[in-house]
Short mmCIF file of C-alpha atoms in Angstrom, two decimals:
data_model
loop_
_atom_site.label_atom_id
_atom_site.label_comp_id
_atom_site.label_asym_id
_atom_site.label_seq_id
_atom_site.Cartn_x
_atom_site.Cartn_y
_atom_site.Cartn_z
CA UNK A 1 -57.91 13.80 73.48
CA UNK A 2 -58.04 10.31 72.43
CA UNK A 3 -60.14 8.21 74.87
CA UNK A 4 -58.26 5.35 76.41
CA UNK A 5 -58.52 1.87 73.78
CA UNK A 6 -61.42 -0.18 75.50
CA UNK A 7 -60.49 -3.53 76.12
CA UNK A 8 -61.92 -5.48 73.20
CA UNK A 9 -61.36 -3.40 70.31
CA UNK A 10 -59.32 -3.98 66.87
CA UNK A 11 -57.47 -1.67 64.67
CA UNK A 12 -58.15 -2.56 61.11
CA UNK A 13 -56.18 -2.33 58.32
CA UNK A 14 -57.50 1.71 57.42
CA UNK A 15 -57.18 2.83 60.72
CA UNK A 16 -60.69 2.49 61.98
CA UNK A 17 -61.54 1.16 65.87
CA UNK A 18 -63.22 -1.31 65.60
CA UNK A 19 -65.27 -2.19 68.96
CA UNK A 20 -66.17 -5.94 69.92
CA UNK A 21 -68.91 -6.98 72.27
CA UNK A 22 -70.67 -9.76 73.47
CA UNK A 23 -73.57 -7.41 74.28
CA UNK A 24 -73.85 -5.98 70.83
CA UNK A 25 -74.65 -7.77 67.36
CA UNK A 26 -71.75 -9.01 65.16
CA UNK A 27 -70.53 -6.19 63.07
CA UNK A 28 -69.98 -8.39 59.73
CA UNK A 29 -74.03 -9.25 59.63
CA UNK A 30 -74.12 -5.08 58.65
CA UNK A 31 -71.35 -5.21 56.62
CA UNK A 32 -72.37 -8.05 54.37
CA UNK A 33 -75.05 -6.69 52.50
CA UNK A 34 -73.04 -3.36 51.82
CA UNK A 35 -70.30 -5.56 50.25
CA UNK A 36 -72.56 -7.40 47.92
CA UNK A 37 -73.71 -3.66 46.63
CA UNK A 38 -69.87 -2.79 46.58
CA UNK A 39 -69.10 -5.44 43.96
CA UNK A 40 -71.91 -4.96 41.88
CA UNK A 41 -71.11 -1.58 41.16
CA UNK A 42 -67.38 -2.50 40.31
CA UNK A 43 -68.60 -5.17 37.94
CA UNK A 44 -70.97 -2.64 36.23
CA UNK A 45 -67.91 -0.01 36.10
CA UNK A 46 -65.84 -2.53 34.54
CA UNK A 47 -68.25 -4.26 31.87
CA UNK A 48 -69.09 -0.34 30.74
CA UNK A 49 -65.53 0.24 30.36
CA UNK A 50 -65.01 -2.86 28.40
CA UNK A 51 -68.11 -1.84 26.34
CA UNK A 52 -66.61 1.71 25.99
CA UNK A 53 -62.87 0.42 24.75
CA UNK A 54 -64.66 -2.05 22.17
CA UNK A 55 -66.83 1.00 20.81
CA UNK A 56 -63.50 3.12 20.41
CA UNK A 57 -62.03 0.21 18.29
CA UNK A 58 -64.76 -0.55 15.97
CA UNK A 59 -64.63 3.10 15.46
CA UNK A 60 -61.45 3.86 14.57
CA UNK A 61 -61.25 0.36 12.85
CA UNK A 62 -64.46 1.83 10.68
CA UNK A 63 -63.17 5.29 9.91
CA UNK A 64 -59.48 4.22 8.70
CA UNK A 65 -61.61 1.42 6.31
CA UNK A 66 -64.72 3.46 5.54
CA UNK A 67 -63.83 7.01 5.93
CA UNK A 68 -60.74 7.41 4.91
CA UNK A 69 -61.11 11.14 5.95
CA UNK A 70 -60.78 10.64 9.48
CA UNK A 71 -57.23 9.09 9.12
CA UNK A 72 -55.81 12.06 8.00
CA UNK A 73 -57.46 13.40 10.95
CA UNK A 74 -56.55 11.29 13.23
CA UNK A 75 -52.49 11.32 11.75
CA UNK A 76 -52.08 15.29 11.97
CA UNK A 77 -53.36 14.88 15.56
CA UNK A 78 -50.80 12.73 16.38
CA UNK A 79 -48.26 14.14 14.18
CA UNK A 80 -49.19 18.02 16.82
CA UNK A 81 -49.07 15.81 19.88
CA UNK A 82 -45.74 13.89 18.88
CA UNK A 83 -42.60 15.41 19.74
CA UNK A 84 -40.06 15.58 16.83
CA UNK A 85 -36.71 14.20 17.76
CA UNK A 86 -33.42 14.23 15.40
CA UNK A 87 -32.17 11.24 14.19
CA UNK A 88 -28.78 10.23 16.08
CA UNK A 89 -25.73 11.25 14.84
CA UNK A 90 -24.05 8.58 12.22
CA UNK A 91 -20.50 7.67 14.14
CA UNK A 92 -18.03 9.16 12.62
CA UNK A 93 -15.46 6.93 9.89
CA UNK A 94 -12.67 5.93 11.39
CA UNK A 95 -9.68 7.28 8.65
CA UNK A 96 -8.04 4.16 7.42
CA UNK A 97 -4.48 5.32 7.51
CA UNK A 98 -4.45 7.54 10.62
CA UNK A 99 -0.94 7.44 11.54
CA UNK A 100 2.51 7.12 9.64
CA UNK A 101 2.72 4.28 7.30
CA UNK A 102 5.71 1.81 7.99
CA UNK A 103 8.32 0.46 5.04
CA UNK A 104 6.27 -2.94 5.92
CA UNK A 105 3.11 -1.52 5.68
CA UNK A 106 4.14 0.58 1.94
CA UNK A 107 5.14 -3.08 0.78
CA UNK A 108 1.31 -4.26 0.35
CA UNK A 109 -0.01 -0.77 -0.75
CA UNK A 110 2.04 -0.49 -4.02
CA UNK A 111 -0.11 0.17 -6.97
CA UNK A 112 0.69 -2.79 -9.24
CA UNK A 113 1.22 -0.54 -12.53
CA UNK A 114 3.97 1.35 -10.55
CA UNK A 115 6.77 0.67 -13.04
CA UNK A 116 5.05 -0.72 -15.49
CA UNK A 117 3.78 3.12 -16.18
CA UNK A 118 6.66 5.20 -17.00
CA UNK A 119 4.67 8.66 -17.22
CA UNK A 120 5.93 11.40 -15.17
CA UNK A 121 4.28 12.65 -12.19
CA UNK A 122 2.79 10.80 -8.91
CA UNK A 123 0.72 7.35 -9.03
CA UNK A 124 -2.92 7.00 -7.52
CA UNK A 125 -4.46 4.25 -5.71
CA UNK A 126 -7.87 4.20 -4.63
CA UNK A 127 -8.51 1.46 -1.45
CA UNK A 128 -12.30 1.85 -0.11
CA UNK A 129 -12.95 5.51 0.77
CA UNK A 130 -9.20 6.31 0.66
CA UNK A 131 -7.57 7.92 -2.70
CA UNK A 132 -3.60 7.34 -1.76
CA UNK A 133 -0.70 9.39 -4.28
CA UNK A 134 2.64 7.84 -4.36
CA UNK A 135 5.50 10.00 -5.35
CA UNK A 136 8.41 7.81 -6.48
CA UNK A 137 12.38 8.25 -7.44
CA UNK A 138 11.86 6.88 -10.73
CA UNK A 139 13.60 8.40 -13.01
CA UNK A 140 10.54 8.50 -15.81
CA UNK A 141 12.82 8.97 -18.42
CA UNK A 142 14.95 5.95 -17.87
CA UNK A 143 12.25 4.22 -16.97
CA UNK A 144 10.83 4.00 -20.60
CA UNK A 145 14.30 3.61 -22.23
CA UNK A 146 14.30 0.11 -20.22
CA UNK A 147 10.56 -1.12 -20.77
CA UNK A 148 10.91 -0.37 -24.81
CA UNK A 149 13.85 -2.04 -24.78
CA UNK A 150 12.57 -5.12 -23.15
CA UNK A 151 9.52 -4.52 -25.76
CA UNK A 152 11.85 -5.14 -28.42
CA UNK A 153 13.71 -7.88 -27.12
CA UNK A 154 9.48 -9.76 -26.51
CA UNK A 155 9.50 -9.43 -30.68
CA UNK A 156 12.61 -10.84 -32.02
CA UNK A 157 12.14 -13.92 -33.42
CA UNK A 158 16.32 -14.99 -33.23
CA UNK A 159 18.68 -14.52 -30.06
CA UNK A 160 15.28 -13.89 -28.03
CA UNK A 161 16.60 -13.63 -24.14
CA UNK A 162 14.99 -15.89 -21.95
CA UNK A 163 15.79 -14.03 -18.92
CA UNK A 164 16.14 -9.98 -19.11
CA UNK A 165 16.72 -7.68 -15.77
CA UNK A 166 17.86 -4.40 -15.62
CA UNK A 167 17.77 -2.28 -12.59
CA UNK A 168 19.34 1.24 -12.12
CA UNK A 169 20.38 2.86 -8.23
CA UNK A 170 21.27 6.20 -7.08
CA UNK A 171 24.41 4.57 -4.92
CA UNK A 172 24.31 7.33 -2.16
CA UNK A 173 20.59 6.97 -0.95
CA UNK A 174 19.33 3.35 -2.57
CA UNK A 175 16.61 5.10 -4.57
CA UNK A 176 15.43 2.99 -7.55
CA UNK A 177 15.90 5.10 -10.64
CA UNK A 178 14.45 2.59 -13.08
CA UNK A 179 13.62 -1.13 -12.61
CA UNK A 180 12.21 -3.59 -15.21
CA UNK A 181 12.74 -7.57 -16.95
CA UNK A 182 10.95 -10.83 -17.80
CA UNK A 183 11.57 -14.11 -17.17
CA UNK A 184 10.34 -16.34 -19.62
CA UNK A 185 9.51 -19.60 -17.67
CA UNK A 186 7.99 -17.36 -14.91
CA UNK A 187 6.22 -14.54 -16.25
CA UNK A 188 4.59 -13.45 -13.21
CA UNK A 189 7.15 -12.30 -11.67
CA UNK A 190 9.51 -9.45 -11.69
CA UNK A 191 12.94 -10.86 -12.47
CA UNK A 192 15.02 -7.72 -10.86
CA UNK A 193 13.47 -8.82 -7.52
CA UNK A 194 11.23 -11.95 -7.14
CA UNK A 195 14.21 -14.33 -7.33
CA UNK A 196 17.89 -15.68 -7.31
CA UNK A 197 20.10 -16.63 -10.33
CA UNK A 198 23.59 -17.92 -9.38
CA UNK A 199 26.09 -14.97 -8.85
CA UNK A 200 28.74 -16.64 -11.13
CA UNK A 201 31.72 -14.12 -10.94
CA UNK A 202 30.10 -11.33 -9.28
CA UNK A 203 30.90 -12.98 -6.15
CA UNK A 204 34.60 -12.36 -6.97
CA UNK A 205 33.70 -8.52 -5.17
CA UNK A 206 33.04 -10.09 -1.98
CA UNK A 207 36.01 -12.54 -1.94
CA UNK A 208 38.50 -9.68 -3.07
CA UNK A 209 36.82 -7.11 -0.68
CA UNK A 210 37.68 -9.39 1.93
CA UNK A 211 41.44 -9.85 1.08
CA UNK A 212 41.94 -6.15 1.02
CA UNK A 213 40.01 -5.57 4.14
CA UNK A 214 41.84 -8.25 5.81
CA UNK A 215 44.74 -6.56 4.37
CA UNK A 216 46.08 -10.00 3.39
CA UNK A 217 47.18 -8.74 0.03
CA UNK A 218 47.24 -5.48 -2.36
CA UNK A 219 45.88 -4.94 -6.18
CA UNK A 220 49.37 -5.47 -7.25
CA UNK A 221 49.94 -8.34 -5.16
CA UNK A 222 51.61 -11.00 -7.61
CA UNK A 223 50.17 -14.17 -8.12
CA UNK A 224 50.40 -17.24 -10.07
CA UNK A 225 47.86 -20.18 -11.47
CA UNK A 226 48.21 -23.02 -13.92
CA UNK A 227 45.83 -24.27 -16.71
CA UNK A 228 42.61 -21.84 -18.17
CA UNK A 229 41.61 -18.74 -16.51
CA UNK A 230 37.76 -19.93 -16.79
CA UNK A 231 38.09 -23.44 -15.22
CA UNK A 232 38.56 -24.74 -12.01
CA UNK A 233 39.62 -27.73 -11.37
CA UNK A 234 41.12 -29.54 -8.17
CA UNK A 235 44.71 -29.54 -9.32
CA UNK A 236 44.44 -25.98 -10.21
CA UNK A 237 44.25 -25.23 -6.28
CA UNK A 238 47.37 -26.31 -5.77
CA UNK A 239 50.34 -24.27 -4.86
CA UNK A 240 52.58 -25.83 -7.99
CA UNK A 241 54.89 -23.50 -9.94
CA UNK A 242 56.40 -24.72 -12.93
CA UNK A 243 56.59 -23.97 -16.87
CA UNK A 244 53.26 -23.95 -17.34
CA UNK A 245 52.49 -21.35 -14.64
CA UNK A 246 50.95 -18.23 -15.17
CA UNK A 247 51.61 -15.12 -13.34
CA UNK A 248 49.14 -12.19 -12.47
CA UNK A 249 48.12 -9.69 -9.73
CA UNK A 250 44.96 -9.31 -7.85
CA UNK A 251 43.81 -6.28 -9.98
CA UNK A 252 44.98 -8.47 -13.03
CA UNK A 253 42.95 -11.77 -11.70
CA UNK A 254 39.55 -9.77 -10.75
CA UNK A 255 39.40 -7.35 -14.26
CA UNK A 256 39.98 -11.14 -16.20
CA UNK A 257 37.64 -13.06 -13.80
CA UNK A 258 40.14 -15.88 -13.24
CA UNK A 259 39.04 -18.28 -11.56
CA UNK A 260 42.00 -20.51 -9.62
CA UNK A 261 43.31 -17.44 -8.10
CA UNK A 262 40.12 -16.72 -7.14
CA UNK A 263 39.39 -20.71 -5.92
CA UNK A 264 43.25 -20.41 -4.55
CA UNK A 265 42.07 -17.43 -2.63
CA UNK A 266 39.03 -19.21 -0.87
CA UNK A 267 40.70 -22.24 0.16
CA UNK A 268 44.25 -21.05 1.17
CA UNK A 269 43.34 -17.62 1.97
CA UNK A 270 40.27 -17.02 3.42
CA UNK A 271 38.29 -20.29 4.46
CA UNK A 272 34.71 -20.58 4.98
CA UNK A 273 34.85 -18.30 8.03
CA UNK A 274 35.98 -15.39 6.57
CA UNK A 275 34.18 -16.12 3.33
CA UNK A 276 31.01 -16.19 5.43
CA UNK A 277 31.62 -13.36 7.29
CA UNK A 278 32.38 -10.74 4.34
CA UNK A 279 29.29 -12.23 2.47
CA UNK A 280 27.00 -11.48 5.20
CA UNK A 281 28.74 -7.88 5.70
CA UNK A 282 27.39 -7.00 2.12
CA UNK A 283 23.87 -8.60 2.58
CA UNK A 284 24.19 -11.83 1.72
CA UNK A 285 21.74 -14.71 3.85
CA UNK A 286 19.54 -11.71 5.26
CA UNK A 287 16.20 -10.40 4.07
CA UNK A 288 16.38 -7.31 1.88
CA UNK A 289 15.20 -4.41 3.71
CA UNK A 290 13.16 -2.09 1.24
CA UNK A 291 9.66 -0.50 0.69
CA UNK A 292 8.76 -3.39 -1.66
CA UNK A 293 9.35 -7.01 -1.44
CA UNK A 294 12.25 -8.63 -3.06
CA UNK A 295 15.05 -10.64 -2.83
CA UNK A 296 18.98 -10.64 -1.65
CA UNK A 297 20.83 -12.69 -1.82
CA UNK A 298 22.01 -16.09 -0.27
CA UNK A 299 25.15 -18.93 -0.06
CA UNK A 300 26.67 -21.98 1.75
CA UNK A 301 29.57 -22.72 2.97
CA UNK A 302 30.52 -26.11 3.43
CA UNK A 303 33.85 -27.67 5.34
CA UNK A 304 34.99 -28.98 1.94
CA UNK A 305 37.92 -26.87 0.70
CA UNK A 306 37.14 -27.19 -3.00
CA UNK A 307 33.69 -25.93 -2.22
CA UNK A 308 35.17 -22.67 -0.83
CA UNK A 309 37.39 -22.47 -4.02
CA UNK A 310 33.82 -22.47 -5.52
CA UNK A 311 32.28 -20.04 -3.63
CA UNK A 312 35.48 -17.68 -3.78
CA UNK A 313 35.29 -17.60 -7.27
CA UNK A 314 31.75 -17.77 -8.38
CA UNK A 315 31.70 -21.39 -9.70
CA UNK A 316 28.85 -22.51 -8.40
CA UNK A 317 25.36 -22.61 -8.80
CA UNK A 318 24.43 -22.69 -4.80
CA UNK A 319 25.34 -18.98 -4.30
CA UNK A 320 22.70 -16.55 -5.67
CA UNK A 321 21.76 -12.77 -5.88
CA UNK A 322 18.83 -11.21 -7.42
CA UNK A 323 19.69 -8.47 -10.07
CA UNK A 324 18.91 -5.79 -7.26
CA UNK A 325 20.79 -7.40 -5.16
CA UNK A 326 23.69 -7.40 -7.51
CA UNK A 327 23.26 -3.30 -7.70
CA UNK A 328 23.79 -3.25 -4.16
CA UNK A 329 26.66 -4.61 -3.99
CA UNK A 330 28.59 -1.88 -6.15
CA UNK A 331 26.22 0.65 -5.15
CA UNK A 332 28.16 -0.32 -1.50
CA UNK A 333 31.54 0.67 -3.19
CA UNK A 334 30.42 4.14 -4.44
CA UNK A 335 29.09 4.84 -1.37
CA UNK A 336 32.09 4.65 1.08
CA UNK A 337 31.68 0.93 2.05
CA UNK A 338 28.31 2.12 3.38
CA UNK A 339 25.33 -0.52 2.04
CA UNK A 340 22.14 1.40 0.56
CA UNK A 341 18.94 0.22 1.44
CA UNK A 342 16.67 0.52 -1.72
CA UNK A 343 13.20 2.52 -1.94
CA UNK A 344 10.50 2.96 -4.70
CA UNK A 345 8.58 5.75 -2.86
CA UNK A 346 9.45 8.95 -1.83
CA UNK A 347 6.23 9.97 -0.11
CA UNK A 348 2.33 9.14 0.21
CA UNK A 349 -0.27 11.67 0.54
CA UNK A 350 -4.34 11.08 1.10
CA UNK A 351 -6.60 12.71 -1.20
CA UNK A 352 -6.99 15.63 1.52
CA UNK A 353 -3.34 16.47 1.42
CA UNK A 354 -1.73 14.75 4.37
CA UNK A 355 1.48 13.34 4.40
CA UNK A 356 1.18 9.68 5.62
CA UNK A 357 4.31 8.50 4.63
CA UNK A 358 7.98 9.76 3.74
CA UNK A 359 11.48 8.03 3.08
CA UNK A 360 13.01 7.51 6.81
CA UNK A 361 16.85 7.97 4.91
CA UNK A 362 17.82 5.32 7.37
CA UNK A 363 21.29 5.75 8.60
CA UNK A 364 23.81 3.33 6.21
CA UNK A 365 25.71 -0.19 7.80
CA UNK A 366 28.92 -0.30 6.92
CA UNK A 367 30.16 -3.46 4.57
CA UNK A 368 33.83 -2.29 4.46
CA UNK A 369 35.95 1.01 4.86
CA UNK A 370 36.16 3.64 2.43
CA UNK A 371 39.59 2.91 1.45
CA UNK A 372 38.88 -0.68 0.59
CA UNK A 373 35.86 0.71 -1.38
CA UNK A 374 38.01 2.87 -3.31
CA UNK A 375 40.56 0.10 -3.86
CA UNK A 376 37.80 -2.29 -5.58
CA UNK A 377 36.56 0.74 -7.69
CA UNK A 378 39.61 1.33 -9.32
CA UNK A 379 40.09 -2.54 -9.94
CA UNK A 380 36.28 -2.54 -11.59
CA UNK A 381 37.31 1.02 -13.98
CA UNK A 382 39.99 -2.11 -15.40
CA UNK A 383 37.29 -4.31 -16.23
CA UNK A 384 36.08 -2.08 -18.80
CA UNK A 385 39.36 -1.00 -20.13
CA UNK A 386 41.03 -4.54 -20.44
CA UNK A 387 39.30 -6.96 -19.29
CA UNK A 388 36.29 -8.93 -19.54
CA UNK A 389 33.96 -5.72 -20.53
CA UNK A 390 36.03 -4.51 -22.86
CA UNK A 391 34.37 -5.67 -26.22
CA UNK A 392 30.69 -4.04 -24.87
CA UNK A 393 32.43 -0.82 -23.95
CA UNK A 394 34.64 -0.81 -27.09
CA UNK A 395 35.82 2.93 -28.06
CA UNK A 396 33.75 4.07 -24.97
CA UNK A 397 36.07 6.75 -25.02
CA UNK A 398 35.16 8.99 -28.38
CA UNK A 399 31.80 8.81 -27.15
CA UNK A 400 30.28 12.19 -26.51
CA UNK A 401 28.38 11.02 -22.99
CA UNK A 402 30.85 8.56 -22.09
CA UNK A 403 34.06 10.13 -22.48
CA UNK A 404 32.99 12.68 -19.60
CA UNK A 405 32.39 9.63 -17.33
CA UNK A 406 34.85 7.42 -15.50
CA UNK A 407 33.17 3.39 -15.83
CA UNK A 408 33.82 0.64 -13.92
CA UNK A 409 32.22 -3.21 -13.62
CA UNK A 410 32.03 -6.29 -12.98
CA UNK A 411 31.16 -9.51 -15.18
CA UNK A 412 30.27 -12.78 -14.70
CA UNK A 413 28.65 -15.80 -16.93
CA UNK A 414 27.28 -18.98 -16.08
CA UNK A 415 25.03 -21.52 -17.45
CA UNK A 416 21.90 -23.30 -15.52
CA UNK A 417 21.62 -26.54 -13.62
CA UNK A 418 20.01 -28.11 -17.52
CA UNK A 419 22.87 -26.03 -18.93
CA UNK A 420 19.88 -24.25 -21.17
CA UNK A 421 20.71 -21.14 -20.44
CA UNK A 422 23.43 -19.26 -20.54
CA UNK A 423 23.63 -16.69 -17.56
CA UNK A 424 25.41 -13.07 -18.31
CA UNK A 425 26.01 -10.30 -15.72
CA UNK A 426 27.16 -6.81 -15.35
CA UNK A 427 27.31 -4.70 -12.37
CA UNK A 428 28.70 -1.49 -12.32
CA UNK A 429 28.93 2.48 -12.32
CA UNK A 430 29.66 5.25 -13.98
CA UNK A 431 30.15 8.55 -12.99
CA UNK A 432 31.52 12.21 -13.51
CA UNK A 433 34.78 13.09 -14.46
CA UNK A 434 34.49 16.65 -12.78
CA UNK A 435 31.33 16.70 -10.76
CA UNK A 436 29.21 14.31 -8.28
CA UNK A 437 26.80 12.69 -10.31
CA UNK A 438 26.84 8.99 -10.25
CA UNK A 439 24.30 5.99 -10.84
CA UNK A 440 25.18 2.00 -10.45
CA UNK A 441 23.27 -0.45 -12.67
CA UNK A 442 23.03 -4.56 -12.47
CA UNK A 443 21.62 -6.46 -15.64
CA UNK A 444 21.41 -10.04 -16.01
CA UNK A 445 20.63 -11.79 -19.96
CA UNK A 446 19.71 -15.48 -19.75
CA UNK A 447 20.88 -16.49 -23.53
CA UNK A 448 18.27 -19.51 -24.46
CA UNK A 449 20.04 -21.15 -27.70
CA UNK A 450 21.45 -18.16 -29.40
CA UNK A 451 23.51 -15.37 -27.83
CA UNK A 452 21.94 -12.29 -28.17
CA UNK A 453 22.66 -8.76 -27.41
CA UNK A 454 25.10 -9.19 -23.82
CA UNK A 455 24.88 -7.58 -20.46
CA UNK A 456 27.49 -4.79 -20.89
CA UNK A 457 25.86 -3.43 -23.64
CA UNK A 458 22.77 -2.43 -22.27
CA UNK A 459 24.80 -0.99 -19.42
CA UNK A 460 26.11 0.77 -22.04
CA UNK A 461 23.23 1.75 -22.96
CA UNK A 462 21.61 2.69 -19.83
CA UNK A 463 24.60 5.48 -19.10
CA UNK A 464 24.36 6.92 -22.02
CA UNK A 465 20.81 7.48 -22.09
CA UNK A 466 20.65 8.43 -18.28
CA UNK A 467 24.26 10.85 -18.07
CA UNK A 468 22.76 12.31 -21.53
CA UNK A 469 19.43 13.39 -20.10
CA UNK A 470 21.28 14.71 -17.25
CA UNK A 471 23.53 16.92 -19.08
CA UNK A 472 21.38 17.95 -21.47
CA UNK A 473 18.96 19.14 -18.41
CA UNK A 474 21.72 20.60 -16.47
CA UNK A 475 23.53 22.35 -19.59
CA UNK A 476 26.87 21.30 -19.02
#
């Protein structure tokens, strides 16, 4: 039992009672002299520890400089006592293609030798840890037909193009079977795509697609014009018959390239509206969509109604195409009115085997209807037979390739703003007789001061070689 707290007493700080008296002596005179002998020991505990810590140093400081013995010692000591950990694990690499690769995201990942290398078989890239295989539609053997002949063309010394672009399409899907070409006063660039050359009479597709989808007229529809077929002047838009009036038909006009039916056509016919309209339904004024970059094509319209005879007809230097974009166009024709988007690569693979990338075969947008399509095609076959391809494709007929294949183009030839160069086109097809096989080409010559080899002959060219491969490999 704890006795009752007498009345002057203190509980210090450990607990202890403390009693306080007036009739005893003052506590702290007993407690002073044991707190002087308190501190003196602590300062003697503390100098020998100080003493003891500076030994300790000196001594390992002496035995790491003067026996070198003891380190060893001292290390496998610490080396049992210390626990071994594992290093952390390195974070793994993020892949750098770890999804499925876009068409926009293929356009900055082409290797740079990918047609200038015409052997068979898949192209490598290496980008930092990455080793990427493109499998193309090239057609390797085509392919080399057009770079040695561009090779040869770079060493003649006479009738040396300035401008050379050939391209070759599989009409049905887009895919690029061969693409190649120089430009002379830009070398670092790829003529088939980097760039637009005035679409002389090419455009006459679009402006007679658009009067047989408007069903404004028919291939035998007659018509009549007055002064040269090639010239186009003011007065020869004017509805005037007399004795020195010449009479055609559509088919007639578009397999000679006249132009004032054509510049009739525009400005009585169709206007800038519709001329606009059928333009843009084929591509024109809209980027080219494609694996790779490139160009369409583009024109203007203006409200002056001898500019639309311009346009209508080709005569002008404001409306351009690239080469490519010039394939397109027929390759639209062959392929039910339905325009192809063109591809370079088939497929990417990583160097561990997975697919990153294939063709998306996007579905077609319709330019015009089949029947119009198959209208224009017959009209282009007449081109080559009597009209303005006729000299390139002379006695196409005994030939052993060609004679199986039914041929049909378009020409057109124009010179540059310095009047330099003389611009020459041909787009067009050829295809089986009695089977399915078919491939559209587009080749553009710029002539410097001698005209060389023209634009229909290596179209000419280019079927044989390609439709002679491909019978050869299929035995027929």
């Amino acid at each position: 039992m704890i006795p009752p707290s007498p009345p002057d007493a203190l509980l210090n700080s450990r607990g202890i009672l403390t009693v306080i008296s007036s009739n005893t002596p003052n506590p702290w005179q007993k407690f002073q002299p044991n707190r002087k002998r308190r501190k003196t020991a602590r300062l003697r505990l503390f100098s020998a520890s100080l003493l003891a810590l500076l030994l300790l140093g000196l001594a390992t400081w002496g035995g790491v400089v003067f026996f070198p013995e003891m380190t060893s010692v001292f290390t496998d000591i610490s080396r049992f006592f210390k626990q071994d950990t594992p290093p952390p694990p390195e974070a793994p690499t993020a892949p750098l293609f770890s999804g499925p690769l876009t068409r926009e995201q293929v356009k900055s990942l082409l290797p740079s030798s990918l047609l200038d290398n015409p052997a068979p078989g898949p192209i490598t890239r290496v980008l930092e840890q990455e080793t990427l295989t493109f499998k193309t539609g090239l057609d390797h053997g085509l392919q080399k037909f057009i770079l040695d002949e561009i090779q040869e063309l770079t060493t003649l010394t006479r009738a040396k193009p300035e401008i050379i672009a050939m391209v070759a399409m599989v009409p049905e899907t887009g895919r690029i079977l061969a693409m190649a070409g120089y430009d002379r006063t830009l070398p670092d660039i790829n003529p088939c795509i980097a760039h637009g050359y005035p679409a002389a009479s090419i455009f006459k597709i679009i402006t007679a697609s658009a009067v047989l989808e408007l069903h404004l007229m028919e291939p035998d529809t007659p018509l009549f014009f007055n002064g040269g077929k090639y010239t186009l002047y003011k007065r020869q838009l004017k509805e005037v018959k007399n004795k020195y009036t010449s009479t055609t038909t559509l088919e007639k006009a578009f397999s000679q390239s006249i132009n004032p039916v054509f510049g009739k056509l525009g400005t009585h016919e169709l206007g800038p509206d519709k001329l606009t309209m059928q333009a843009r339904q084929f591509g024109f004024n809209q980027n080219l969509i494609a694996d790779f970059h490139g160009y369409s094509g583009a024109m203007t319209v203006t409200e002056k109604p001898y500019q639309w005879a311009e346009v209508a007809s080709g005569f002008n230097k404001t409306t351009i195409i690239s080469p490519l974009f010039g394939a397109m166009i027929t390759a639209t024709l062959l392929n039910q009115g339905n325009v192809p988007e063109p591809y370079l690569v088939e497929s990417i693979s990583t160097h561990k085997g997975g697919i990153i990338y294939n063709y998306p075969n996007p579905a077609p947008r319709r330019a015009v209807s089949p029947a119009t399509a198959a209208t224009l095609m017959e009209m282009m076959t007449h081109t080559i037979s009597t009209g303005t391809a006729k000299k390139a494709f002379r006695n196409y007929k005994k030939d052993a390739v060609l004679t199986r294949l039914i041929i049909g183009g378009k020409t057109g030839s124009l010179y540059n703003r310095d009047h330099t160069i003389k611009l020459d086109w041909f787009t067009g097809f050829a295809r089986e007789k009695n089977g399915h096989q078919q491939i559209v080409v587009s080749i553009l010559v710029g002539h410097g001061e001698y005209i060389g080899t023209r634009a229909g002959t290596f179209a000419k060219k280019i079927f044989q070689t390609y439709f002679d491969d491909y019978f050869t490999s299929t035995k027929q």
